Coordinates of C-alpha atoms and ligand atoms in Angstrom, one line a residue:
M1 CA 81.1 5.8 126.2
S2 CA 77.6 6.9 125.3
Q3 CA 76.8 7.7 121.7
H4 CA 74.3 10.3 120.6
D5 CA 73.2 11.9 117.3
L6 CA 73.2 15.2 119.0
V7 CA 74.7 16.5 122.3
V8 CA 73.4 19.9 123.4
I9 CA 75.5 21.8 125.9
G10 CA 73.3 24.1 127.9
A11 CA 69.6 23.7 128.8
G12 CA 68.3 27.3 128.4
P13 CA 65.5 28.2 126.0
G14 CA 67.9 27.7 123.1
G15 CA 69.3 24.3 124.2
Y16 CA 66.3 22.6 125.7
V17 CA 64.0 23.6 122.8
A18 CA 66.6 22.4 120.3
A19 CA 66.9 19.1 122.2
I20 CA 63.1 18.5 122.3
R21 CA 62.7 19.4 118.6
A22 CA 65.6 17.1 117.6
A23 CA 64.1 14.3 119.7
Q24 CA 60.7 14.8 118.1
L25 CA 62.4 14.4 114.7
G26 CA 63.8 11.0 115.8
L27 CA 67.4 11.9 116.8
N28 CA 69.0 10.3 119.8
V29 CA 69.6 13.4 121.9
A30 CA 71.6 14.2 125.1
C31 CA 71.7 17.5 127.0
V32 CA 74.5 18.5 129.3
E33 CA 73.6 21.2 131.9
R34 CA 75.8 22.2 134.8
E35 CA 73.0 23.5 137.0
N36 CA 70.6 21.2 138.8
A37 CA 67.6 23.1 137.4
L38 CA 66.9 23.0 133.7
G39 CA 65.7 26.2 131.8
G40 CA 68.8 28.3 131.8
T41 CA 69.1 32.0 132.6
C42 CA 65.5 32.6 131.4
L43 CA 63.7 30.2 133.7
R44 CA 66.1 30.4 136.7
V45 CA 67.3 34.0 137.0
G46 CA 65.9 35.9 134.0
C47 CA 62.6 36.2 132.2
I48 CA 60.4 34.2 134.5
P49 CA 61.5 35.4 138.0
S50 CA 61.7 39.0 136.8
K51 CA 58.1 38.9 135.4
A52 CA 56.9 37.3 138.6
L53 CA 58.3 40.2 140.6
L54 CA 57.0 42.8 138.0
E55 CA 53.5 41.4 138.4
A56 CA 53.6 41.3 142.2
S57 CA 55.1 44.8 142.5
E58 CA 52.6 46.2 140.1
L59 CA 49.7 44.8 142.2
Y60 CA 51.2 46.3 145.3
R61 CA 51.4 49.7 143.5
M62 CA 47.8 49.3 142.2
A63 CA 46.5 48.4 145.7
Q64 CA 48.3 51.3 147.3
S65 CA 47.3 54.1 145.0
H66 CA 45.2 53.2 141.9
L67 CA 42.4 50.9 143.0
S68 CA 40.6 53.8 144.7
E69 CA 40.2 55.3 141.2
F70 CA 38.0 52.3 140.3
G71 CA 35.9 52.8 143.4
V72 CA 37.6 50.0 145.2
T73 CA 38.9 51.0 148.6
V74 CA 41.6 48.8 150.2
E75 CA 42.9 49.7 153.6
G76 CA 46.0 48.6 155.4
V77 CA 48.0 47.4 152.3
K78 CA 51.1 45.7 153.5
L79 CA 54.1 44.4 151.7
D80 CA 55.4 40.9 152.5
V81 CA 58.8 40.6 150.6
P82 CA 59.6 37.0 151.7
K83 CA 56.1 35.9 150.5
M84 CA 56.6 37.7 147.2
M85 CA 60.0 36.0 146.8
G86 CA 58.5 32.6 147.8
R87 CA 55.8 32.9 145.1
K88 CA 58.5 33.8 142.5
D89 CA 60.7 30.8 143.6
Q90 CA 57.7 28.5 143.4
I91 CA 56.9 29.6 139.8
V92 CA 60.5 29.0 138.8
S93 CA 60.6 25.6 140.5
T94 CA 57.4 24.5 138.8
L95 CA 58.6 25.6 135.4
T96 CA 62.1 24.2 135.6
K97 CA 60.7 20.8 136.8
G98 CA 58.4 21.0 133.8
I99 CA 61.4 20.9 131.5
D100 CA 62.6 17.8 133.4
G101 CA 59.3 16.2 132.5
L102 CA 59.5 17.3 128.9
F103 CA 63.0 15.7 128.7
R104 CA 61.7 12.4 130.1
K105 CA 58.7 12.5 127.7
N106 CA 61.0 13.0 124.7
K107 CA 63.6 10.5 125.9
I108 CA 66.4 13.0 126.1
T109 CA 69.3 11.8 128.1
R110 CA 70.4 14.4 130.7
Y111 CA 73.9 14.7 132.0
T112 CA 74.6 17.0 134.9
G113 CA 78.0 18.7 134.8
H114 CA 80.2 21.1 133.0
G115 CA 80.4 20.3 129.3
R116 CA 83.6 20.8 127.3
I117 CA 84.6 19.8 123.7
P118 CA 88.0 18.1 123.7
A119 CA 87.7 17.2 120.0
P120 CA 85.0 17.4 117.3
G121 CA 82.5 14.6 117.9
R122 CA 83.3 14.4 121.6
V123 CA 81.9 16.1 124.8
Q124 CA 83.5 15.7 128.2
V125 CA 81.2 16.1 131.1
D126 CA 82.8 17.1 134.4
G127 CA 80.4 16.6 137.2
P128 CA 79.3 14.2 139.9
K129 CA 79.7 11.4 137.4
P130 CA 82.4 12.4 134.8
V131 CA 81.7 10.9 131.4
E132 CA 82.8 11.3 127.8
L133 CA 80.2 11.3 125.1
I134 CA 80.5 10.6 121.4
A135 CA 78.3 12.9 119.3
K136 CA 77.6 13.0 115.6
N137 CA 76.8 16.7 116.1
I138 CA 77.4 19.1 119.1
L139 CA 75.2 22.1 119.7
I140 CA 76.6 24.9 122.0
A141 CA 73.8 26.7 123.8
T142 CA 75.7 28.0 126.8
G143 CA 74.0 31.5 126.9
S144 CA 75.5 34.6 128.4
V145 CA 76.6 36.2 131.7
S146 CA 76.4 39.7 133.1
A147 CA 79.1 42.0 131.7
P148 CA 81.4 43.4 134.3
L149 CA 82.3 47.2 134.4
K150 CA 85.8 48.3 135.2
G151 CA 86.0 49.8 138.8
V152 CA 82.6 48.2 139.9
E153 CA 83.5 45.7 142.6
I154 CA 80.7 43.1 142.6
D155 CA 80.5 41.5 146.0
G156 CA 77.4 39.4 145.1
N157 CA 75.4 41.1 147.8
L158 CA 75.2 44.9 148.1
I159 CA 76.8 45.4 144.7
G160 CA 75.5 42.8 142.3
T161 CA 73.8 41.9 139.0
S162 CA 70.2 41.0 138.0
T163 CA 70.6 37.7 139.9
E164 CA 71.0 39.5 143.2
A165 CA 68.3 42.1 142.4
L166 CA 65.8 39.3 141.8
A167 CA 66.3 38.2 145.4
Y168 CA 67.0 41.2 147.7
P169 CA 65.8 40.2 151.1
E170 CA 64.3 43.6 151.9
V171 CA 63.4 46.8 150.0
P172 CA 66.6 48.9 149.6
G173 CA 66.3 52.5 150.8
H174 CA 68.2 53.8 147.8
L175 CA 69.1 51.6 144.8
V176 CA 71.5 52.8 142.1
V177 CA 71.1 51.1 138.8
I178 CA 74.0 51.3 136.3
G179 CA 72.6 51.0 132.8
A180 CA 69.1 52.2 131.5
G181 CA 68.6 49.1 129.3
V182 CA 66.0 46.4 129.6
I183 CA 67.3 44.9 132.9
G184 CA 67.9 48.3 134.5
L185 CA 64.4 49.5 133.7
E186 CA 62.5 46.3 134.6
L187 CA 64.2 45.7 137.9
G188 CA 64.5 49.4 138.7
C189 CA 60.7 49.5 138.3
V190 CA 60.2 46.5 140.6
W191 CA 62.1 48.1 143.5
A192 CA 60.7 51.6 142.9
R193 CA 57.2 50.2 143.1
L194 CA 58.0 48.4 146.3
G195 CA 59.3 51.7 147.8
S196 CA 63.0 52.2 146.9
K197 CA 64.4 55.5 145.7
V198 CA 65.8 54.4 142.4
T199 CA 68.6 56.3 140.6
V200 CA 69.4 55.1 137.1
L201 CA 72.9 56.1 135.7
E202 CA 73.2 55.8 132.0
Y203 CA 76.2 56.4 129.8
L204 CA 74.3 57.5 126.7
N205 CA 72.0 60.5 126.5
R206 CA 69.0 58.3 126.1
I207 CA 67.4 55.2 127.6
L208 CA 66.8 51.9 125.8
P209 CA 69.4 52.2 123.0
G210 CA 68.2 50.3 119.9
M211 CA 64.5 51.1 120.5
D212 CA 62.7 53.7 118.4
T213 CA 63.9 57.0 119.9
E214 CA 60.5 58.6 120.0
I215 CA 59.0 55.7 121.9
A216 CA 62.1 55.5 124.3
N217 CA 61.7 59.2 125.1
E218 CA 58.1 58.7 125.8
A219 CA 59.0 55.8 128.1
Q220 CA 61.5 57.9 129.9
R221 CA 58.9 60.6 130.6
M222 CA 56.4 58.0 132.0
L223 CA 58.9 56.1 134.1
K224 CA 60.2 59.4 135.6
K225 CA 56.6 60.2 136.7
Q226 CA 56.7 56.8 138.5
G227 CA 59.7 57.9 140.5
L228 CA 62.7 56.6 138.5
D229 CA 65.4 59.3 138.6
F230 CA 67.4 59.2 135.4
K231 CA 70.9 60.6 135.2
L232 CA 72.0 60.4 131.5
G233 CA 75.4 60.9 130.1
M234 CA 77.1 59.5 133.2
R235 CA 80.3 57.6 133.0
V236 CA 80.5 55.4 136.0
T237 CA 84.1 54.9 137.1
G238 CA 83.7 52.8 140.2
A239 CA 81.4 51.3 142.9
R240 CA 82.5 49.7 146.1
V241 CA 81.2 48.8 149.6
V242 CA 82.5 51.0 152.4
D243 CA 81.3 50.3 156.0
G244 CA 78.2 48.5 154.8
R245 CA 77.1 51.2 152.4
C246 CA 77.7 51.5 148.6
V247 CA 79.6 54.3 147.0
V248 CA 79.2 54.9 143.3
E249 CA 81.6 57.2 141.5
C250 CA 80.9 58.9 138.1
E251 CA 83.4 61.0 136.1
G252 CA 83.1 64.7 137.0
Q253 CA 80.2 64.2 139.5
P254 CA 80.0 63.9 143.3
S255 CA 80.0 60.3 144.5
I256 CA 76.6 58.7 145.3
D257 CA 75.9 56.9 148.6
C258 CA 73.3 54.2 148.4
D259 CA 72.1 50.9 149.9
R260 CA 72.5 48.7 146.9
V261 CA 73.9 48.8 143.3
L262 CA 72.5 46.8 140.4
L263 CA 75.0 46.6 137.5
A264 CA 73.1 46.1 134.2
V265 CA 75.4 47.2 131.4
G266 CA 74.7 44.3 129.0
R267 CA 75.6 40.6 128.8
L268 CA 78.5 38.7 127.3
P269 CA 78.5 35.3 125.6
N270 CA 79.3 32.5 127.9
T271 CA 81.8 30.8 125.6
G272 CA 85.0 30.4 127.8
D273 CA 86.0 27.1 129.2
L274 CA 84.4 25.0 126.5
G275 CA 87.7 24.2 124.7
L276 CA 86.9 26.5 121.8
D277 CA 90.4 28.0 121.6
A278 CA 92.1 24.6 121.1
L279 CA 89.6 23.7 118.4
N280 CA 90.0 27.1 116.7
V281 CA 86.3 27.9 116.7
A282 CA 85.9 31.3 115.1
R283 CA 84.5 34.0 117.4
T284 CA 83.9 37.8 117.2
N285 CA 86.1 40.1 119.2
R286 CA 83.4 40.2 121.9
G287 CA 83.5 36.3 122.2
F288 CA 80.3 35.5 120.3
I289 CA 80.6 32.3 118.3
Q290 CA 80.4 32.9 114.5
V291 CA 78.0 30.6 112.7
D292 CA 76.7 30.2 109.1
R293 CA 73.0 30.2 108.2
H294 CA 72.6 26.6 109.4
F295 CA 74.1 27.6 112.8
Q296 CA 77.3 25.6 112.1
T297 CA 80.5 27.1 113.5
S298 CA 83.8 27.2 111.7
I299 CA 84.2 23.5 112.7
P300 CA 82.0 21.0 110.9
G301 CA 79.6 19.2 113.2
I302 CA 79.8 21.9 115.9
Y303 CA 76.8 24.2 116.0
A304 CA 75.8 27.2 118.2
I305 CA 72.6 29.2 119.0
G306 CA 71.1 31.7 121.4
D307 CA 72.9 34.3 123.5
A308 CA 76.3 32.6 122.6
I309 CA 76.0 33.8 119.0
P310 CA 75.5 37.4 117.6
G311 CA 72.0 38.9 117.6
P312 CA 69.4 40.1 120.1
M313 CA 69.8 38.3 123.5
L314 CA 66.2 37.1 123.8
A315 CA 64.7 33.8 124.9
H316 CA 62.4 33.6 122.0
K317 CA 65.2 34.3 119.5
A318 CA 67.2 31.4 121.1
E319 CA 64.1 29.2 120.8
E320 CA 63.6 30.0 117.1
E321 CA 67.3 29.2 116.5
G322 CA 67.0 26.0 118.5
V323 CA 64.0 24.8 116.4
A324 CA 65.6 25.8 113.1
C325 CA 69.0 24.2 113.9
A326 CA 67.4 20.9 115.0
E327 CA 65.3 20.9 111.9
G328 CA 68.4 21.5 109.7
L329 CA 70.2 18.6 111.4
A330 CA 67.2 16.4 110.6
G331 CA 67.5 17.3 107.0
K332 CA 64.7 19.9 107.0
Y333 CA 64.5 23.6 106.1
C334 CA 66.6 25.7 108.6
H335 CA 65.6 29.4 108.7
V336 CA 65.0 32.2 111.2
N337 CA 63.5 35.5 110.0
Y338 CA 65.4 38.0 112.1
D339 CA 63.2 40.9 110.8
A340 CA 60.3 39.5 112.7
I341 CA 61.8 39.0 116.2
P342 CA 59.8 41.2 118.7
G343 CA 61.4 42.9 121.7
V344 CA 59.4 43.7 124.8
V345 CA 60.2 45.7 127.9
Y346 CA 57.9 44.7 130.7
T347 CA 57.6 48.0 132.5
D348 CA 54.2 49.7 133.1
P349 CA 53.2 50.5 130.5
E350 CA 54.9 47.8 128.4
I351 CA 57.1 48.7 125.5
A352 CA 57.1 46.4 122.5
S353 CA 58.6 46.6 119.0
V354 CA 59.2 44.5 115.9
G355 CA 61.0 45.4 112.6
K356 CA 62.7 48.6 111.8
T357 CA 62.8 51.8 113.9
E358 CA 62.3 55.2 112.4
E359 CA 66.0 55.9 112.7
Q360 CA 66.9 52.7 110.9
L361 CA 64.6 53.6 108.0
K362 CA 66.1 57.2 107.8
D363 CA 69.6 55.8 107.9
G364 CA 68.8 53.3 105.2
G365 CA 67.2 55.9 103.0
I366 CA 64.0 53.9 102.9
P367 CA 60.9 56.0 102.2
Y368 CA 58.2 55.4 104.8
K369 CA 54.8 56.6 106.2
V370 CA 53.9 56.8 109.9
G371 CA 50.6 56.0 111.4
S372 CA 50.2 56.7 115.1
F373 CA 47.2 56.2 117.4
P374 CA 47.0 57.0 121.2
F375 CA 45.5 54.6 123.8
M376 CA 43.8 57.7 125.2
A377 CA 41.3 57.3 122.3
N378 CA 40.8 53.5 122.8
G379 CA 37.7 52.5 124.8
R380 CA 39.2 49.4 126.4
A381 CA 42.2 51.4 127.6
K382 CA 39.8 53.8 129.2
A383 CA 38.0 51.0 131.0
L384 CA 41.3 49.6 132.2
G385 CA 42.4 53.0 133.4
Q386 CA 45.6 52.7 131.3
T387 CA 45.4 55.3 128.6
E388 CA 49.1 56.3 128.4
G389 CA 51.0 55.5 125.2
R390 CA 50.3 54.7 121.6
V391 CA 50.8 52.4 118.6
K392 CA 53.2 53.6 115.9
I393 CA 53.2 51.8 112.5
L394 CA 55.9 52.4 109.9
A395 CA 55.0 51.3 106.4
H396 CA 56.8 51.6 103.1
A397 CA 55.8 54.9 101.4
E398 CA 55.3 53.2 98.0
T399 CA 54.4 49.6 98.7
D400 CA 52.6 50.1 102.0
R401 CA 54.4 47.0 103.4
I402 CA 54.7 47.2 107.2
L403 CA 58.4 47.7 108.1
G404 CA 58.2 48.3 111.8
V405 CA 55.6 48.5 114.7
H406 CA 56.3 50.1 118.0
I407 CA 53.9 50.1 120.9
I408 CA 54.1 51.7 124.3
G409 CA 50.9 51.0 126.3
P410 CA 48.9 48.5 128.2
R411 CA 49.7 44.8 127.3
A412 CA 52.0 46.0 124.4
G413 CA 53.9 42.7 124.8
D414 CA 50.8 40.7 123.9
L415 CA 49.6 43.2 121.2
I416 CA 52.9 43.0 119.3
A417 CA 52.1 39.4 118.2
E418 CA 49.7 40.8 115.5
A419 CA 52.5 43.0 114.2
V420 CA 55.0 40.1 114.1
I421 CA 52.6 38.0 112.0
A422 CA 52.0 41.0 109.7
I423 CA 55.7 41.4 109.1
E424 CA 56.2 37.6 108.8
C425 CA 53.5 37.5 106.1
G426 CA 54.6 40.7 104.3
A427 CA 51.3 42.4 105.1
S428 CA 50.6 46.0 104.3
S429 CA 49.0 48.6 106.7
E430 CA 45.9 48.3 104.5
D431 CA 45.7 44.6 105.4
I432 CA 45.6 45.4 109.1
A433 CA 43.2 48.3 108.6
R434 CA 40.8 46.1 106.6
S435 CA 40.9 43.2 109.2
S436 CA 38.1 43.2 111.8
H437 CA 39.4 43.7 115.3
A438 CA 37.0 42.9 118.2
H439 CA 35.5 45.7 120.1
P440 CA 36.3 46.9 122.7
T441 CA 39.9 45.6 122.7
L442 CA 43.3 47.2 122.9
S443 CA 44.0 45.7 119.5
E444 CA 41.7 48.3 117.9
A445 CA 44.5 50.8 118.5
I446 CA 46.6 48.8 116.0
K447 CA 43.9 48.9 113.5
E448 CA 43.5 52.6 114.0
A449 CA 47.2 53.2 113.7
A450 CA 47.1 51.3 110.4
F451 CA 44.3 53.6 109.3
A452 CA 46.4 56.6 110.4
V453 CA 49.2 55.6 108.0
D454 CA 46.9 57.1 105.3
R455 CA 45.5 59.8 107.6
R456 CA 42.1 58.2 108.0
A457 CA 41.9 57.1 111.6
I458 CA 38.3 57.0 112.6
H459 CA 38.4 57.8 116.3
M460 CA 40.9 60.7 116.2
Ligands
LIG1 P1 70.8 30.6 128.7 O1 69.4 30.7 129.1 O2 71.8 31.5 129.4 O3 71.2 29.1 129.1 C1 72.5 28.6 129.0 C2 72.6 27.4 129.9 O4 73.8 26.8 129.6 C3 72.6 27.7 131.4 O5 71.6 26.9 132.0 C4 74.0 27.4 131.8 O6 74.0 26.9 133.2 C5 74.4 26.3 130.9 N1 75.8 26.2 130.6 C6 76.7 27.2 130.3 N2 77.9 26.7 130.1 C7 77.8 25.4 130.3 C8 78.7 24.3 130.2 N3 80.0 24.5 129.8 N4 78.3 23.0 130.5 C9 77.0 22.8 130.9 N5 76.1 23.8 130.9 C10 76.5 25.0 130.7 N6 64.6 37.4 127.3 C11 63.4 37.5 126.8 O7 63.1 37.2 125.7 N7 62.4 38.0 127.6 C12 62.6 38.4 128.9 O8 61.6 38.9 129.5 C13 63.9 38.4 129.4 N8 64.1 38.8 130.7 C14 65.4 38.6 131.2 C15 65.6 39.1 132.5 C16 66.9 39.0 133.0 C17 67.1 39.4 134.4 C18 67.9 38.4 132.3 C19 69.3 38.3 132.8 C20 67.7 38.0 131.0 C21 66.4 38.1 130.4 N9 66.2 37.7 129.1 C22 64.9 37.8 128.6 C23 67.2 37.2 128.2 C24 67.1 35.6 128.2 O9 67.2 35.1 129.5 C25 68.2 35.0 127.3 O10 68.2 35.7 126.1 C26 68.0 33.5 127.1 O11 68.0 32.9 128.4 C27 69.1 33.0 126.3 O12 68.9 31.6 126.1 P2 70.1 30.6 125.9 O13 69.5 29.2 125.8 O14 71.0 31.1 124.7 O15 71.1 30.7 127.2
LIG2 P1 71.2 46.4 127.6 O1 72.1 46.2 126.5 O2 69.7 46.3 127.3 O3 71.4 47.8 128.4 C1 72.6 48.1 128.9 C2 72.6 49.6 129.1 O4 73.8 50.0 129.9 C3 72.6 50.4 127.8 O5 71.7 51.5 127.9 C4 74.0 51.0 127.8 O6 74.1 52.2 127.1 C5 74.3 51.1 129.3 N1 75.7 51.2 129.6 C6 76.7 50.5 129.1 N2 77.9 50.8 129.7 C7 77.6 51.7 130.6 C8 78.4 52.4 131.6 N3 79.7 52.2 131.7 N4 77.8 53.3 132.4 C9 76.4 53.4 132.4 N5 75.6 52.8 131.4 C10 76.2 51.9 130.6 O7 71.6 45.3 128.7 P2 70.9 44.7 130.0 O8 69.8 45.6 130.4 O9 72.0 44.4 130.9 O10 70.3 43.4 129.4 C11 71.1 42.4 128.9 C12 70.4 41.6 127.9 O11 69.3 40.8 128.5 C13 69.7 42.4 126.8 O12 70.4 42.1 125.6 C14 68.3 42.1 126.8 O13 67.9 41.8 125.5 C15 68.2 40.9 127.7 N6 67.0 41.1 128.5 C16 65.8 41.1 127.9 C17 64.6 41.4 128.6 C18 63.3 41.4 127.9 O14 63.3 41.0 126.8 N7 62.3 41.9 128.5 C19 64.7 41.6 129.9 C20 66.0 41.6 130.5 C21 67.1 41.3 129.8

């Protein structure tokens, strides 16, 4: 029986980062992963392949209709879906092999197989070479799976989840997306750009729940212009394949005939089949593992992080928790600032946010000021030909401390980093307004929005 200081179950961004950090801190670490490729949902069937397709499909759209605006004429633009998919697969393969290399470099022992916890301090690995491990500490980082929807018959082909939508062999004529959340919008945009008619069915009367409402409404207007057909307030009651076509049923509406269906109504923690019931590990009613501020579960010596515990289901949130948990196990300070975790939707334009939304401030009775600045008035955005959107800063009305930043516009996902640091450091809008921002850059829109908090934007 092999003995380790820490056995991590799951090699996604939570698990592999925790394993590396713990090894750096001198712990003897093993990681159990049931897939051959390391990297989890994020690297294999999530963040990375979706961004590869978003970039490729955006280039196709640019070449088709927007390059001519720059005085660049491209004729005979053709789409090669297999090549696009091949490039995506190559990126995934390079990155997942990179994690193998990092494991070797950090002397992390890898076990391939399904991990289960028969008792505290023990991990059973069922795989090609079954083995039982003895562990001083166990970290559950088993991630999440797509949530099913009653009546929607997933066949893993025509009716599927994001995993299928990342690998359609050809452009569907008509794609119905169930759920106007992050996955629905990102993958809906990929296929709309490549030529599909895309209908998005959303249960609520808005898209992107949880995002600042004003920004989400602006996003809806922009994405509608790009061809996404939003049907809000729709209760989907069923979807099935009939004679090679898909039929989607919604309460009180005529059924919709389409080529493919993408179900994207959220994700659920992947915490079944780990032996948690027998151990009595406390979970929420939705199956998320409950942890204390050191990520310890209700059973001493068993920890959990990432999508398997409550909180935003984001790769960088899982990574922060992985580092904090590993440092805690090594006797260091263990802390994650959940107020400073950004969220990005990689549509065009991108949508990014950190901190509180305007609705949260209103609900909490927190007095605030708003500064807003449009990319239309930003020189670099003009040069890029991407002037839609704006930066919105929410600052405390009395202390001026930045409480939330919401950006819809070009490279919003990169720009938000400045706002994350501002929130992390407790900065005021005055701090940003007084900091020099290089000209001409998109980041000047953040500086101007900070000026706008006190009604003194220069270029508006
Ligand atoms: P996971 O990445 O899910 O990893 C868990 C790992 O555990 C898996 O490899 C799994 O095989 C393994 N495992 C599970 N059970 C066992 C077991 N019993 N034994 C052994 N191994 C096991 N987030 C972002 O921040 N940015 C994005 O752009 C983004 N895009 C996304 C796009 C899509 C299409 C999807 C589906 C998700 C996206 N996410 C994105 C979310 C992100 O992928 C997750 O938040 C992140 O992967 C969670 O990390 P994790 O380590 O908790 O779990
Ligand atoms: P989501 O929670 O973002 O969106 C689900 C949407 O489905 C919501 O708008 C919800 O109202 C809607 N919905 C729920 N039930 C419905 C029903 N019966 N009919 C119609 N609509 C219904 O979930 P997702 O898009 O599946 O993404 C899952 C997770 O993956 C998210 O938590 C997200 O954080 C993560 N993710 C992140 C990124 C990113 O960071 N860029 C990208 C993809 C996924």
